[in-house]
Amino acid sequence: MSIDTPLSLFGLSTTPLELLSFLLSVLTVWLNIRQNHWAWLFSILASLLYAAVFADARLYGDAGLQFVFVAVSVWGWYQWLRGGDQHRPLQVSRLARSGWLVMAVAWAAGFLVLSWFLHRYTDTDVPHMDGFLTAGSLVGQFLLSRKKIENWLVWIAVDVLYVGLYLYKHLTLTAMLYALFVVMAAAGWRSWRRSQSQGRDAVPA
């Protein structure tokens, strides 16, 4: 059986490639919630596999995003291990108000550039939604790499919208994955807040 051969799983249409990507992605988020740095390894693997899945579905923004995720994951892995004070492991912290503004501007700018590019240079039928969610995912990934607790809020918003997009693109298993991500992101928000309240984390920066 080829990795892109259609198969039925509990009545859902999928492929072995999408299924493997699904499992690696769940493992990645579970490890992120536990602040385990090995999450970045599985993030790299899942991103490479999902690049192929999304390219096949003509979600070129999401496909290209996966390669950015690979690069950011390498950086994030280093940040979690050596990005703290005196090159110690990075601790969870919160965004200052200026950080919120920077992230909002970055999201908006990314949306404008990506949606224009996708509309002009690709055959995607959802350039604006693809561009908006790709930009939001980059913001969420950056915040996660720096262990900012607000990354979970960004992921909740992005993942809710991704559920609708993937249902529209008939990626049912991936839509279910992102619905699960919403629940896991909420759990991550609670877990990271709990660890911060126990006094292990840095002040807002």
mmCIF file of C-alpha atoms in Angstrom, residues 10-198:
data_model
loop_
_atom_site.group_PDB
_atom_site.id
_atom_site.type_symbol
_atom_site.label_atom_id
_atom_site.label_comp_id
_atom_site.label_asym_id
_atom_site.label_seq_id
_atom_site.Cartn_x
_atom_site.Cartn_y
_atom_site.Cartn_z
ATOM 1 C CA PHE A 10 -13.911 4.115 11.246
ATOM 2 C CA GLY A 11 -15.837 5.305 8.211
ATOM 3 C CA LEU A 12 -13.478 8.259 7.579
ATOM 4 C CA SER A 13 -11.559 8.685 4.339
ATOM 5 C CA THR A 14 -7.838 9.194 4.951
ATOM 6 C CA THR A 15 -4.385 7.982 3.874
ATOM 7 C CA PRO A 16 -1.575 6.247 5.777
ATOM 8 C CA LEU A 17 0.458 9.465 5.458
ATOM 9 C CA GLU A 18 -2.277 11.601 7.014
ATOM 10 C CA LEU A 19 -2.824 9.032 9.770
ATOM 11 C CA LEU A 20 0.866 8.939 10.714
ATOM 12 C CA SER A 21 0.992 12.739 10.660
ATOM 13 C CA PHE A 22 -2.054 12.782 12.933
ATOM 14 C CA LEU A 23 -0.449 10.503 15.528
ATOM 15 C CA LEU A 24 2.868 12.381 15.561
ATOM 16 C CA SER A 25 1.065 15.707 15.940
ATOM 17 C CA VAL A 26 -0.940 14.502 18.938
ATOM 18 C CA LEU A 27 2.240 13.238 20.563
ATOM 19 C CA THR A 28 3.916 16.596 19.900
ATOM 20 C CA VAL A 29 1.198 18.640 21.610
ATOM 21 C CA TRP A 30 1.009 16.219 24.546
ATOM 22 C CA LEU A 31 4.743 16.637 25.123
ATOM 23 C CA ASN A 32 4.423 20.421 24.735
ATOM 24 C CA ILE A 33 1.828 20.484 27.505
ATOM 25 C CA ARG A 34 4.260 18.590 29.722
ATOM 26 C CA GLN A 35 7.066 21.018 28.727
ATOM 27 C CA ASN A 36 9.136 18.096 27.445
ATOM 28 C CA HIS A 37 11.776 19.272 24.965
ATOM 29 C CA TRP A 38 11.510 16.051 22.915
ATOM 30 C CA ALA A 39 8.268 17.518 21.563
ATOM 31 C CA TRP A 40 10.374 19.431 19.047
ATOM 32 C CA LEU A 41 11.726 16.240 17.468
ATOM 33 C CA PHE A 42 8.222 14.907 16.823
ATOM 34 C CA SER A 43 7.155 18.360 15.646
ATOM 35 C CA ILE A 44 9.833 18.226 12.948
ATOM 36 C CA LEU A 45 8.736 14.768 11.799
ATOM 37 C CA ALA A 46 5.034 15.653 11.796
ATOM 38 C CA SER A 47 5.682 18.892 9.902
ATOM 39 C CA LEU A 48 7.577 17.127 7.119
ATOM 40 C CA LEU A 49 4.784 14.595 6.682
ATOM 41 C CA TYR A 50 2.004 17.175 6.789
ATOM 42 C CA ALA A 51 3.775 19.244 4.118
ATOM 43 C CA ALA A 52 3.015 16.440 1.685
ATOM 44 C CA VAL A 53 -0.577 16.052 2.927
ATOM 45 C CA PHE A 54 -1.361 19.760 2.547
ATOM 46 C CA ALA A 55 0.349 20.111 -0.833
ATOM 47 C CA ASP A 56 -1.853 17.318 -2.155
ATOM 48 C CA ALA A 57 -4.912 19.223 -0.863
ATOM 49 C CA ARG A 58 -3.705 22.474 -2.538
ATOM 50 C CA LEU A 59 -3.265 24.157 0.836
ATOM 51 C CA TYR A 60 0.033 25.651 -0.224
ATOM 52 C CA GLY A 61 0.264 28.137 2.620
ATOM 53 C CA ASP A 62 -0.053 25.324 5.127
ATOM 54 C CA ALA A 63 2.352 23.139 3.138
ATOM 55 C CA GLY A 64 5.005 25.841 3.062
ATOM 56 C CA LEU A 65 4.327 26.601 6.712
ATOM 57 C CA GLN A 66 5.449 23.102 7.639
ATOM 58 C CA PHE A 67 8.993 23.827 6.429
ATOM 59 C CA VAL A 68 9.003 27.028 8.460
ATOM 60 C CA PHE A 69 7.845 24.917 11.416
ATOM 61 C CA VAL A 70 10.847 22.642 10.911
ATOM 62 C CA ALA A 71 13.238 25.589 11.119
ATOM 63 C CA VAL A 72 11.386 27.136 14.065
ATOM 64 C CA SER A 73 11.306 23.757 15.814
ATOM 65 C CA VAL A 74 15.093 23.515 15.677
ATOM 66 C CA TRP A 75 15.313 27.025 17.134
ATOM 67 C CA GLY A 76 12.591 26.279 19.690
ATOM 68 C CA TRP A 77 14.374 23.117 20.792
ATOM 69 C CA TYR A 78 17.487 25.170 21.513
ATOM 70 C CA GLN A 79 15.432 27.862 23.271
ATOM 71 C CA TRP A 80 13.788 25.364 25.608
ATOM 72 C CA LEU A 81 17.144 23.835 26.517
ATOM 73 C CA ARG A 82 19.419 26.922 26.549
ATOM 74 C CA GLY A 83 17.262 30.021 26.067
ATOM 75 C CA GLY A 84 16.908 31.003 29.717
ATOM 76 C CA ASP A 85 19.131 33.095 31.942
ATOM 77 C CA GLN A 86 22.780 32.054 31.732
ATOM 78 C CA HIS A 87 21.859 29.523 29.021
ATOM 79 C CA ARG A 88 19.676 27.533 31.394
ATOM 80 C CA PRO A 89 16.423 25.844 30.305
ATOM 81 C CA LEU A 90 13.755 28.379 29.372
ATOM 82 C CA GLN A 91 10.889 28.918 31.824
ATOM 83 C CA VAL A 92 7.249 29.792 31.105
ATOM 84 C CA SER A 93 6.530 33.527 31.060
ATOM 85 C CA ARG A 94 3.808 35.938 29.951
ATOM 86 C CA LEU A 95 3.729 38.544 27.213
ATOM 87 C CA ALA A 96 3.880 42.190 28.207
ATOM 88 C CA ARG A 97 1.332 44.560 26.604
ATOM 89 C CA SER A 98 3.923 45.613 24.049
ATOM 90 C CA GLY A 99 4.373 41.945 23.166
ATOM 91 C CA TRP A 100 0.664 41.595 22.422
ATOM 92 C CA LEU A 101 0.858 44.580 20.084
ATOM 93 C CA VAL A 102 3.895 43.215 18.259
ATOM 94 C CA MET A 103 2.242 39.823 17.791
ATOM 95 C CA ALA A 104 -0.994 41.393 16.497
ATOM 96 C CA VAL A 105 0.900 43.524 13.975
ATOM 97 C CA ALA A 106 2.988 40.523 12.892
ATOM 98 C CA TRP A 107 -0.163 38.426 12.395
ATOM 99 C CA ALA A 108 -1.856 41.159 10.339
ATOM 100 C CA ALA A 109 1.221 41.796 8.204
ATOM 101 C CA GLY A 110 1.739 38.079 7.625
ATOM 102 C CA PHE A 111 -1.903 37.687 6.606
ATOM 103 C CA LEU A 112 -1.708 40.488 4.032
ATOM 104 C CA VAL A 113 1.516 39.222 2.466
ATOM 105 C CA LEU A 114 0.595 35.537 2.453
ATOM 106 C CA SER A 115 -2.959 35.941 1.187
ATOM 107 C CA TRP A 116 -1.722 38.182 -1.654
ATOM 108 C CA PHE A 117 0.995 35.683 -2.583
ATOM 109 C CA LEU A 118 -1.316 32.667 -2.459
ATOM 110 C CA HIS A 119 -3.993 34.438 -4.493
ATOM 111 C CA ARG A 120 -1.562 35.628 -7.156
ATOM 112 C CA TYR A 121 0.851 32.721 -7.513
ATOM 113 C CA THR A 122 -1.024 29.531 -6.598
ATOM 114 C CA ASP A 123 -4.241 27.763 -7.580
ATOM 115 C CA THR A 124 -5.585 27.504 -4.032
ATOM 116 C CA ASP A 125 -9.294 28.236 -3.672
ATOM 117 C CA VAL A 126 -8.926 29.585 -0.114
ATOM 118 C CA PRO A 127 -6.068 32.123 -0.272
ATOM 119 C CA HIS A 128 -7.343 34.465 2.424
ATOM 120 C CA MET A 129 -8.243 31.858 5.026
ATOM 121 C CA ASP A 130 -5.065 29.913 4.273
ATOM 122 C CA GLY A 131 -3.008 33.081 4.609
ATOM 123 C CA PHE A 132 -4.717 34.183 7.819
ATOM 124 C CA LEU A 133 -4.271 30.845 9.558
ATOM 125 C CA THR A 134 -0.725 30.388 8.270
ATOM 126 C CA ALA A 135 0.237 33.770 9.733
ATOM 127 C CA GLY A 136 -1.504 32.950 13.014
ATOM 128 C CA SER A 137 0.274 29.617 13.210
ATOM 129 C CA LEU A 138 3.637 31.329 12.804
ATOM 130 C CA VAL A 139 2.779 33.661 15.680
ATOM 131 C CA GLY A 140 1.686 30.713 17.834
ATOM 132 C CA GLN A 141 4.822 28.745 17.024
ATOM 133 C CA PHE A 142 7.083 31.676 17.886
ATOM 134 C CA LEU A 143 5.330 32.165 21.240
ATOM 135 C CA LEU A 144 5.569 28.441 21.951
ATOM 136 C CA SER A 145 9.289 28.496 21.146
ATOM 137 C CA ARG A 146 9.785 31.260 23.704
ATOM 138 C CA LYS A 147 7.514 29.464 26.231
ATOM 139 C CA LYS A 148 5.030 32.312 26.353
ATOM 140 C CA ILE A 149 1.859 31.062 28.008
ATOM 141 C CA GLU A 150 -0.278 33.023 25.527
ATOM 142 C CA ASN A 151 0.741 30.648 22.748
ATOM 143 C CA TRP A 152 -2.100 28.397 23.865
ATOM 144 C CA LEU A 153 -4.676 31.163 23.354
ATOM 145 C CA VAL A 154 -3.396 31.736 19.828
ATOM 146 C CA TRP A 155 -3.563 28.020 19.088
ATOM 147 C CA ILE A 156 -7.128 27.753 20.403
ATOM 148 C CA ALA A 157 -8.269 30.517 18.041
ATOM 149 C CA VAL A 158 -6.323 29.162 15.061
ATOM 150 C CA ASP A 159 -7.293 25.523 15.593
ATOM 151 C CA VAL A 160 -11.025 26.292 15.815
ATOM 152 C CA LEU A 161 -10.868 27.934 12.395
ATOM 153 C CA TYR A 162 -8.697 25.152 10.990
ATOM 154 C CA VAL A 163 -11.412 22.612 11.820
ATOM 155 C CA GLY A 164 -13.775 24.366 9.430
ATOM 156 C CA LEU A 165 -11.113 24.763 6.737
ATOM 157 C CA TYR A 166 -10.103 21.108 6.790
ATOM 158 C CA LEU A 167 -13.696 19.928 6.697
ATOM 159 C CA TYR A 168 -14.170 22.118 3.625
ATOM 160 C CA LYS A 169 -11.062 20.530 2.054
ATOM 161 C CA HIS A 170 -12.334 17.010 2.920
ATOM 162 C CA LEU A 171 -9.422 16.334 5.289
ATOM 163 C CA THR A 172 -11.758 14.846 7.846
ATOM 164 C CA LEU A 173 -9.149 13.125 9.991
ATOM 165 C CA THR A 174 -7.073 16.299 10.137
ATOM 166 C CA ALA A 175 -10.187 18.295 11.052
ATOM 167 C CA MET A 176 -10.740 15.892 13.944
ATOM 168 C CA LEU A 177 -7.085 16.319 14.906
ATOM 169 C CA TYR A 178 -7.478 20.086 15.124
ATOM 170 C CA ALA A 179 -10.675 19.718 17.137
ATOM 171 C CA LEU A 180 -8.609 17.611 19.545
ATOM 172 C CA PHE A 181 -5.926 20.320 19.451
ATOM 173 C CA VAL A 182 -8.466 22.849 20.721
ATOM 174 C CA VAL A 183 -9.091 20.677 23.771
ATOM 175 C CA MET A 184 -5.368 20.020 24.250
ATOM 176 C CA ALA A 185 -4.531 23.729 23.894
ATOM 177 C CA ALA A 186 -7.034 24.537 26.637
ATOM 178 C CA ALA A 187 -5.370 21.869 28.787
ATOM 179 C CA GLY A 188 -1.961 23.357 27.968
ATOM 180 C CA TRP A 189 -3.143 26.812 29.033
ATOM 181 C CA ARG A 190 -4.319 25.462 32.382
ATOM 182 C CA SER A 191 -1.184 23.366 32.912
ATOM 183 C CA TRP A 192 1.240 26.189 32.141
ATOM 184 C CA ARG A 193 -0.717 28.626 34.325
ATOM 185 C CA ARG A 194 -0.560 26.106 37.151
ATOM 186 C CA SER A 195 3.215 25.719 36.790
ATOM 187 C CA GLN A 196 3.617 29.498 36.773
ATOM 188 C CA SER A 197 1.517 29.914 39.907
ATOM 189 C CA GLN A 198 3.825 27.494 41.686
#
